[in-house]
Short mmCIF file of C-alpha atoms and ligand atoms in Angstrom, two decimals:
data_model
loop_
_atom_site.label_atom_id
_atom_site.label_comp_id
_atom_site.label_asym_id
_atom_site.label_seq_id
_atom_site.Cartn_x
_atom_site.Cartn_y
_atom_site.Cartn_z
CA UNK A 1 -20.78 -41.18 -40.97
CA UNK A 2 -21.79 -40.36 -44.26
CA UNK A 3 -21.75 -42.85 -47.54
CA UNK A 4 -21.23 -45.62 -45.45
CA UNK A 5 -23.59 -46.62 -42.47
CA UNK A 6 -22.36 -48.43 -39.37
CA UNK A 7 -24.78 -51.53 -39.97
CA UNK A 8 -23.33 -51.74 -43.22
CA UNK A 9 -19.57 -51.37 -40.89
CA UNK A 10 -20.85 -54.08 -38.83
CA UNK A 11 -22.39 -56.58 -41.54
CA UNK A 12 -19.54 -56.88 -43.61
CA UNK A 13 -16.95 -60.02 -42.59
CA UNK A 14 -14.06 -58.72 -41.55
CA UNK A 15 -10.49 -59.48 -41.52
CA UNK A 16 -7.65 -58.45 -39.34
CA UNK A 17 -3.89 -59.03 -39.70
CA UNK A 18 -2.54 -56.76 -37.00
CA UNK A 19 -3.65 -57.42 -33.71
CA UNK A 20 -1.35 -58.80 -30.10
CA UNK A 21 -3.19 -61.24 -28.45
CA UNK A 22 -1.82 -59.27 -25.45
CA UNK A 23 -3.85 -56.29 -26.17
CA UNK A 24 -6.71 -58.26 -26.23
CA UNK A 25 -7.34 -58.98 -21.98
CA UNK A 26 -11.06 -57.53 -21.00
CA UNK A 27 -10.45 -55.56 -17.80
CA UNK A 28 -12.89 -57.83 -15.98
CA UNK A 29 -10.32 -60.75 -16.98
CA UNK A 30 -7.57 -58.61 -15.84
CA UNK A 31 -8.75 -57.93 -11.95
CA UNK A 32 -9.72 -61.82 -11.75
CA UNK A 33 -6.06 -62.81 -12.56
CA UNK A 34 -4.48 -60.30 -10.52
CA UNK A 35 -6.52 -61.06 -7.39
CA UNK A 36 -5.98 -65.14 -8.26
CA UNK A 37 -2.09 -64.21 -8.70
CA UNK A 38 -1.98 -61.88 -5.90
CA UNK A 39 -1.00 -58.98 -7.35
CA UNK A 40 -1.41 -55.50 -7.00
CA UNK A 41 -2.48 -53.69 -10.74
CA UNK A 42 -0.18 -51.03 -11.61
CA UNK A 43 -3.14 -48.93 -11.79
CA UNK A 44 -6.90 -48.46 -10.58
CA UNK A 45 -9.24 -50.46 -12.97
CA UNK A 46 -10.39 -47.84 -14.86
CA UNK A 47 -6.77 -46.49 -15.93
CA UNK A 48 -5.34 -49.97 -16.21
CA UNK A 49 -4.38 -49.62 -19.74
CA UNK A 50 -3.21 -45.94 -19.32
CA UNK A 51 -0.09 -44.99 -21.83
CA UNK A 52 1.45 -42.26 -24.18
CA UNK A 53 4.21 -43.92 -25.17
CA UNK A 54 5.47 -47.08 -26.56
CA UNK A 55 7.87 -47.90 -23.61
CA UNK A 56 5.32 -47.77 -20.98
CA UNK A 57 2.55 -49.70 -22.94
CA UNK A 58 4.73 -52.71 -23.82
CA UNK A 59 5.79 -52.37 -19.78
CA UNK A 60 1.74 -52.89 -19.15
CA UNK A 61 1.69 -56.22 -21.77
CA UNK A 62 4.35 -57.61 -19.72
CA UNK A 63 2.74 -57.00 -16.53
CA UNK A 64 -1.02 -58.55 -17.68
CA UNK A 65 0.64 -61.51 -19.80
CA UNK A 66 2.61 -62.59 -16.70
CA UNK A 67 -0.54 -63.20 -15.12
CA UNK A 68 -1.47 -65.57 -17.01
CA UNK A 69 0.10 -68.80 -14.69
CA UNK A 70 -1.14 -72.18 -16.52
CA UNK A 71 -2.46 -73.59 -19.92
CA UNK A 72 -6.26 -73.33 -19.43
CA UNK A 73 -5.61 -69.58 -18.59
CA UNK A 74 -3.65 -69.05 -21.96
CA UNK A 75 -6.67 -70.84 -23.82
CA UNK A 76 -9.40 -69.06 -22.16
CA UNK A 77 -7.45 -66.03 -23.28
CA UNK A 78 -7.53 -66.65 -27.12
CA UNK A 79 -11.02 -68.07 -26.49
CA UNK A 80 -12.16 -64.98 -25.17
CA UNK A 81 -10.63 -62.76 -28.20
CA UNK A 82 -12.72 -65.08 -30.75
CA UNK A 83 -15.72 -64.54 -28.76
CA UNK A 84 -14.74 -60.33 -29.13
CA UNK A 85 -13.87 -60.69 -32.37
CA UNK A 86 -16.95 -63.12 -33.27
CA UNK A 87 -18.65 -59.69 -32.32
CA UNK A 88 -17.05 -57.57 -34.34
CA UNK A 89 -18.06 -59.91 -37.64
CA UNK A 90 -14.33 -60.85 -37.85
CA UNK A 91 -14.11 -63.68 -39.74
CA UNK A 92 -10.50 -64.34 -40.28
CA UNK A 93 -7.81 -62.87 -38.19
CA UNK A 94 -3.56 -63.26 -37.78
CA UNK A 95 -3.05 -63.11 -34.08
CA UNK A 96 0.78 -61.80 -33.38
CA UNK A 97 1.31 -64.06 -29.98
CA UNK A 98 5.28 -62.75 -28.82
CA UNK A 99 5.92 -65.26 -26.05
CA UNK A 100 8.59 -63.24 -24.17
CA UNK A 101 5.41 -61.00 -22.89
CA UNK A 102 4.40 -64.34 -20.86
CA UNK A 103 6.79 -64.92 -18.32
CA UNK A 104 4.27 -67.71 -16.62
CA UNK A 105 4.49 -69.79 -19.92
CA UNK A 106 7.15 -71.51 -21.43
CA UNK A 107 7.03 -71.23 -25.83
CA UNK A 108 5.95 -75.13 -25.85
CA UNK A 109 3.25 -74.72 -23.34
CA UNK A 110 1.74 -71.05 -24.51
CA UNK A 111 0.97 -72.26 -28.23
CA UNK A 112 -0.28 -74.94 -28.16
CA UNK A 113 -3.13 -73.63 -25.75
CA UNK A 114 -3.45 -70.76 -27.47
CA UNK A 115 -4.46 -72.97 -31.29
CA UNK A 116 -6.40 -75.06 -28.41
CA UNK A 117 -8.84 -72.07 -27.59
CA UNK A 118 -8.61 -71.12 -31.46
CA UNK A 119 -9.79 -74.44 -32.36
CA UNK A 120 -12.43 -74.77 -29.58
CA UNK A 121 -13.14 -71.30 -30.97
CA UNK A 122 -13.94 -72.35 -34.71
CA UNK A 123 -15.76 -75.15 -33.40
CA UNK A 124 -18.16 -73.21 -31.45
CA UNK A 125 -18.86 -70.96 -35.15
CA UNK A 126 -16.77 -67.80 -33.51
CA UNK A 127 -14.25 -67.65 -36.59
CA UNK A 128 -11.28 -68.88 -38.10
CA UNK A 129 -8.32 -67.37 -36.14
CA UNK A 130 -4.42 -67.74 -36.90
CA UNK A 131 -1.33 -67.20 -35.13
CA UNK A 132 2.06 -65.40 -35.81
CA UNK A 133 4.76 -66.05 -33.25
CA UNK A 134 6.56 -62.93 -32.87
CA UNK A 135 10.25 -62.10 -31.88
CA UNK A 136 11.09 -59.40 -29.51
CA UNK A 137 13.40 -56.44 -31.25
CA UNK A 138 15.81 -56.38 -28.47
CA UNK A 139 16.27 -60.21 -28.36
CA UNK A 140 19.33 -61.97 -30.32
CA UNK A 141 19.91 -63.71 -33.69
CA UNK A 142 20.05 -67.09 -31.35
CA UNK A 143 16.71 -66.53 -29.72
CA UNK A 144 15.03 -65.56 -32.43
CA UNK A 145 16.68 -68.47 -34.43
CA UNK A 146 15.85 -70.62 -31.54
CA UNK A 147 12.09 -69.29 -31.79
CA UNK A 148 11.81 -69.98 -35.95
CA UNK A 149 13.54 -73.90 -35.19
CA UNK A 150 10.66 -74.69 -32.23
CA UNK A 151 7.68 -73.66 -34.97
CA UNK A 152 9.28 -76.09 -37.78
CA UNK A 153 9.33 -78.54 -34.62
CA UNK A 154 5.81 -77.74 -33.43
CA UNK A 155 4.26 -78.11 -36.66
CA UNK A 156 0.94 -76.35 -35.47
CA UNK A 157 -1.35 -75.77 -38.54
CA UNK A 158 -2.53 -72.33 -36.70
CA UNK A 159 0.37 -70.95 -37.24
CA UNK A 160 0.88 -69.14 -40.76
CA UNK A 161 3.52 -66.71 -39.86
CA UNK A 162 6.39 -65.08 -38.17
CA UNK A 163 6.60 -61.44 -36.82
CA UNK A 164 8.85 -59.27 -34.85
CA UNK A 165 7.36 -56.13 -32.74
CA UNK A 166 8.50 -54.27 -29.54
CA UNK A 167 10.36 -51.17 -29.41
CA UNK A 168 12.50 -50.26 -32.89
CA UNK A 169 13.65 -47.52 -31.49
CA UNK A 170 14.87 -48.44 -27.86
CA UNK A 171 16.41 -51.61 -29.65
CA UNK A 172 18.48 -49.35 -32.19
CA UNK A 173 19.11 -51.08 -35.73
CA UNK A 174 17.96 -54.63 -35.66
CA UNK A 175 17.17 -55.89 -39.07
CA UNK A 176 20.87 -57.56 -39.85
CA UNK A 177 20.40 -59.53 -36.50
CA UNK A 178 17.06 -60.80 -37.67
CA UNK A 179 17.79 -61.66 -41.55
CA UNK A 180 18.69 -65.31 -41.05
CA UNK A 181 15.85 -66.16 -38.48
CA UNK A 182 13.52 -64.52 -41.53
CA UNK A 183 15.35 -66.59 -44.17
CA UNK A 184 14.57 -70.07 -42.18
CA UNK A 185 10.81 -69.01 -41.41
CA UNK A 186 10.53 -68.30 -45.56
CA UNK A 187 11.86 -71.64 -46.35
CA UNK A 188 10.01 -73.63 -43.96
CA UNK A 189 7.05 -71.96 -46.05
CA UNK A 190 5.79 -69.30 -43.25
CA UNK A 191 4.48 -65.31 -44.21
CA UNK A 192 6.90 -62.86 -42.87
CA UNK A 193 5.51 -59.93 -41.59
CA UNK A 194 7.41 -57.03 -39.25
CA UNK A 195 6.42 -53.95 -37.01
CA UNK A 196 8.50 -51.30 -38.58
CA UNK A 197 8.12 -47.68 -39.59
CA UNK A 198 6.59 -46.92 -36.28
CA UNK A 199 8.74 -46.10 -33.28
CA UNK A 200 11.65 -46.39 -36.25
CA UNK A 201 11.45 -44.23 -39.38
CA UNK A 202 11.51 -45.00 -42.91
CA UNK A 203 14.62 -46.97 -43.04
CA UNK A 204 12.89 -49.39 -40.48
CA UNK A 205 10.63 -49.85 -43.37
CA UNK A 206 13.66 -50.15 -46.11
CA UNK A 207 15.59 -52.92 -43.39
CA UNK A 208 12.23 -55.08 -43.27
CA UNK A 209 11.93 -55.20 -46.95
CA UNK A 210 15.48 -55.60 -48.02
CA UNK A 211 16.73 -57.57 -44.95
CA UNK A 212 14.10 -59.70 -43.66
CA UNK A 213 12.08 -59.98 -47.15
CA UNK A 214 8.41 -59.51 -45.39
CA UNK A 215 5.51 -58.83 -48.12
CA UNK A 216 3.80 -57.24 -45.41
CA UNK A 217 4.87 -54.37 -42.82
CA UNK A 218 3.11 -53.48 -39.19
CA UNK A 219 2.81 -50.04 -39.44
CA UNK A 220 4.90 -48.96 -41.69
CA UNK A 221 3.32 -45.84 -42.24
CA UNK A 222 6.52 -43.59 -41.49
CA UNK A 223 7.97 -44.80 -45.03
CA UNK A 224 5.86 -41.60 -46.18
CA UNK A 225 9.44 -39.61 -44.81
CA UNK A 226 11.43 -41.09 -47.65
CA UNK A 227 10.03 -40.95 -51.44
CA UNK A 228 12.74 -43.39 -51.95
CA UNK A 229 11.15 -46.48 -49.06
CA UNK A 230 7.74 -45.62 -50.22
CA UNK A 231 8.57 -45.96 -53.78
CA UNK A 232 10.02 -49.33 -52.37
CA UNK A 233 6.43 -50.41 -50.95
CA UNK A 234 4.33 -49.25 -53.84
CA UNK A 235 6.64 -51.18 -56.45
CA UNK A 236 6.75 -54.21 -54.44
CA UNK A 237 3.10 -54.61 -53.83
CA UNK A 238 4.24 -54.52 -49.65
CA UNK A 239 0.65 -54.26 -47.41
CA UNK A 240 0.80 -51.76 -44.72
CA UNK A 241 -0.99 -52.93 -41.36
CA UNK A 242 -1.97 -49.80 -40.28
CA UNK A 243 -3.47 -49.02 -36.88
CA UNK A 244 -4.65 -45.16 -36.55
CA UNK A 245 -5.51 -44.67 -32.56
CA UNK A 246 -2.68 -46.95 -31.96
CA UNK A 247 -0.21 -44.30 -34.13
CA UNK A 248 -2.46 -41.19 -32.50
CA UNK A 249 -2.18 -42.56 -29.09
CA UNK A 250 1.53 -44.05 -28.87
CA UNK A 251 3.11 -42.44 -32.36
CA UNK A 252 1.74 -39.07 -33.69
CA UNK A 253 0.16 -36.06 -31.38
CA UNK A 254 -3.64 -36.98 -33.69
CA UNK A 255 -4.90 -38.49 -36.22
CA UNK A 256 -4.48 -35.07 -38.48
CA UNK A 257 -0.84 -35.97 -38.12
CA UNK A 258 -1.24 -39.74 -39.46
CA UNK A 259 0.23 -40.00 -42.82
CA UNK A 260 -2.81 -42.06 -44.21
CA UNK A 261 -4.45 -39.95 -46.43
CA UNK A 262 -1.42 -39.54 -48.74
CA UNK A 263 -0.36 -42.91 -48.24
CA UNK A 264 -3.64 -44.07 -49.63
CA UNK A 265 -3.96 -41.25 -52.43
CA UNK A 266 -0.13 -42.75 -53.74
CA UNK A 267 -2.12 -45.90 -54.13
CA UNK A 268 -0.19 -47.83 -51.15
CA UNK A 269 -2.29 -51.22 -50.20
CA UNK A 270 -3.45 -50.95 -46.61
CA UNK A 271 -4.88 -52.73 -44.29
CA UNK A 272 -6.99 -51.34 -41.09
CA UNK A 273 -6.10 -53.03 -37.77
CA UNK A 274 -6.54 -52.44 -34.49
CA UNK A 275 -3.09 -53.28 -33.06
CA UNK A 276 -3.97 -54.00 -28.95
CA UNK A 277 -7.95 -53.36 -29.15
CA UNK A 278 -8.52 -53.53 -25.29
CA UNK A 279 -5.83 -52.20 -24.03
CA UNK A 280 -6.18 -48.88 -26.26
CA UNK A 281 -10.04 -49.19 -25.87
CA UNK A 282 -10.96 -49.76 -29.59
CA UNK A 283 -12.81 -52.30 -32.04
CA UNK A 284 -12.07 -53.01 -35.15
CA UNK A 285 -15.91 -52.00 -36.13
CA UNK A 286 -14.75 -48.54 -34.24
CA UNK A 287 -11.55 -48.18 -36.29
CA UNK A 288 -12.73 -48.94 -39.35
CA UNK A 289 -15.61 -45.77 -38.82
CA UNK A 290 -12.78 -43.51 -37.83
CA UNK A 291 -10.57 -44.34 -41.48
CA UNK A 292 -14.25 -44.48 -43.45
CA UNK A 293 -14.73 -40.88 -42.08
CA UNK A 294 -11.07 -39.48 -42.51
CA UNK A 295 -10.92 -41.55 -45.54
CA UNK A 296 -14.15 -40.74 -47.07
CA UNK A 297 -15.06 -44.15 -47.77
CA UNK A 298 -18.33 -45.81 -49.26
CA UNK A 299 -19.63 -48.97 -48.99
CA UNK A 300 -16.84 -50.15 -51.96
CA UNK A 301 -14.02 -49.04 -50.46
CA UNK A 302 -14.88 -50.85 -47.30
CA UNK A 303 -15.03 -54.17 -49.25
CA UNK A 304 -12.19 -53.25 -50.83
CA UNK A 305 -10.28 -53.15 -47.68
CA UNK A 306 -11.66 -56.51 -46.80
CA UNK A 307 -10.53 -57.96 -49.77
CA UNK A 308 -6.71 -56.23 -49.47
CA UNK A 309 -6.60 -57.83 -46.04
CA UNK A 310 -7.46 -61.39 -48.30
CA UNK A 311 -4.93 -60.68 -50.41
CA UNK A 312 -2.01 -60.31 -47.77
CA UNK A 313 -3.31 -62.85 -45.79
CA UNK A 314 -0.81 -65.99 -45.55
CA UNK A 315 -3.21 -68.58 -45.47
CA UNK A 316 -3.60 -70.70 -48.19
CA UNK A 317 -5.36 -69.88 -51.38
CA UNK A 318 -8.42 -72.25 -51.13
CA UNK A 319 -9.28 -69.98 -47.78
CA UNK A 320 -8.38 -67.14 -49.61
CA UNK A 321 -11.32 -67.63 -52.18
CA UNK A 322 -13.31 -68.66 -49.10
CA UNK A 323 -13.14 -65.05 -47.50
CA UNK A 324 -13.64 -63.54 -50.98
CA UNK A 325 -16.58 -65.36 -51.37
CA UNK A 326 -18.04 -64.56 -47.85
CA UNK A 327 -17.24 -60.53 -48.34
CA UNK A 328 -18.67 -60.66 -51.48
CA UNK A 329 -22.13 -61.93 -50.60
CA UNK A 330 -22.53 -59.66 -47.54
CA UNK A 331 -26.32 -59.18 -47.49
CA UNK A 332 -27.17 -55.28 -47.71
CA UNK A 333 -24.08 -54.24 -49.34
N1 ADE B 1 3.32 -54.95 -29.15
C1 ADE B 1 2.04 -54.67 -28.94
N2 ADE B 1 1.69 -53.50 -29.54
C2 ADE B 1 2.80 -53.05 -30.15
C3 ADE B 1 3.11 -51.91 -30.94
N3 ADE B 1 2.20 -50.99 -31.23
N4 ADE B 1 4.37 -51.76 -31.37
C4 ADE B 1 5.31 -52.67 -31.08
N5 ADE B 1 5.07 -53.78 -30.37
C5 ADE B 1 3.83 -53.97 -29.90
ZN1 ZN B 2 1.44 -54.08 -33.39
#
């Protein structure tokens, strides 16, 4: 690294907006619930999260999340992500929790454990951590509907959001389907944030912001193929979400290929996420060295990161100046 050192990388509070709670299983966790559930891992240990492609990875979410059998599992789980991201001096994160990865869980019972081990989590001083139920692409307007009506029900303050992910591309054009379950979450005063512009191209991006009104994209990064969508995302103020060893590993051949460095130079507002940190074998602290180095970053244009991440967040404004105020007084900055 050059103008920026890693302790400076590691002091500064962080905030992430795009990360699955099912990326987020230690290995160690992993081989306890398989041998509990009696199940034989797709692979050995060390290759347990092994995948080029999109299909296959989402194949390995399902298998892990179905392990997960009973409520105290499903809070252990999101405790155990606060105490990794506690580590990583995340402060504030948006956890995207998609419920059809948990076959051992109904919606009503996954939740509510989940905020359980995200409250036991803030108690303990690991962080203030939110959650964003998240549609599957290839479900239906009814489900997803169906999804958007049991959060008004729930009325669980952990949850700030709604977001869609899965495979664009396998699912074909989804973003009609999806426009009035979007429309309900906006009036029942959620954020609305989609994965787009990442196994679909630009007008993946275009159908998010037009169709499902989001003011935030997952991804999004392949709206650099159309001047037209990323003249969209610059006018609107949209944040991209972006994940670079998620897009080298599962999207692009490297990261020489990632679209970032133009993305940023047009002045887009980005985020840096880690998308499914375990399962690719990341951190946050590690992905935000890898864009400080390809990005050329100093200490400024980490905080400025930080503070985009504020800015798109979908809490509410009194947190908002909160985080601001944390960032801003990182000691040694
Ligand atoms: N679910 C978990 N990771 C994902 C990704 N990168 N794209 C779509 N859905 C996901
Ligand atoms: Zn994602």
């Amino acid at each position: 690294m050059t103008a920026l050192s890693r302790q400076q990388l590691r002091s500064v509070p962080k905030v992430e907006l795009h990360i699955h709670l099912e990326g987020t299983f230690r290995p160690a966790r992993v081989v306890e619930l398989a041998a509990l559930a009696g199940e034989e891992p797709p692979r050995p240990a060390d290759r347990l999260f092994e995948a080029d492609n999109l299909a296959d990875f989402l194949q390995t979410l399902d298998w892990v999340c179905g392990l997960v059998r009973d409520e105290p599992t499903a809070e252990q789980v999101a405790y155990d992500f606060a105490t990794y991201a506690h580590d990583q001096g995340i402060v504030y994160a948006e956890v995207i929790l998609n419920p059809t990865h948990w076959s051992g869980l109904t919606t009503a019972e996954l939740f509510p454990a989940c905020a359980r081990g995200f409250d036991r989590a803030q108690a303990d001083g690991l962080g203030d951590f939110r959650l964003l139920p998240s549609i599957l692409r290839q479900q239906s307007e009814q489900e997803a509907l169906h999804l958007v009506e049991w959060i008004e029900g729930a009325g669980l303050d952990r949850i700030v959001g709604l977001s869609i992910d899965g495979n664009e591309e396998a699912a074909g054009r989804t973003g009609p389907r999806f426009a009035s379950a979007y429309a309900h979450a906006a009036r029942i005063g959620l954020g609305c944030t989609a994965h787009a512009g990442e196994s679909s191209g630009a007008e993946g991006v275009r159908d998010a912001i037009e169709l499902l009104g989001v003011s935030r994209i997952d991804h999004g990064v392949r709206c650099a193929e159309d001047p037209e969508v990323l003249g969209m995302v610059l006018e609107r103020g949209i944040t991209l979400n972006v994940c670079l060893t998620s897009n080298s590993t599962l999207l692009y051949s490297s990261l020489e290929d990632h679209p970032i460095r133009g993305l940023a130079a047009a002045g887009v507002l980005f985020t840096i996420n880690t998308d499914d940190p375990e399962t690719l074998g990341i951190s946050l602290c590690s992905e935000l060295e890898i864009a400080a180095e390809h990005l050329n970053w100093n200490a400024s244009d980490l905080i400025e990161a930080q503070h985009r991440a504020v800015d798109a967040a979908f809490c509410s404004e009194a947190d908002k100046r909160a985080l601001r105020a944390l960032i801003d007084h990182t000691v040694g900055m």
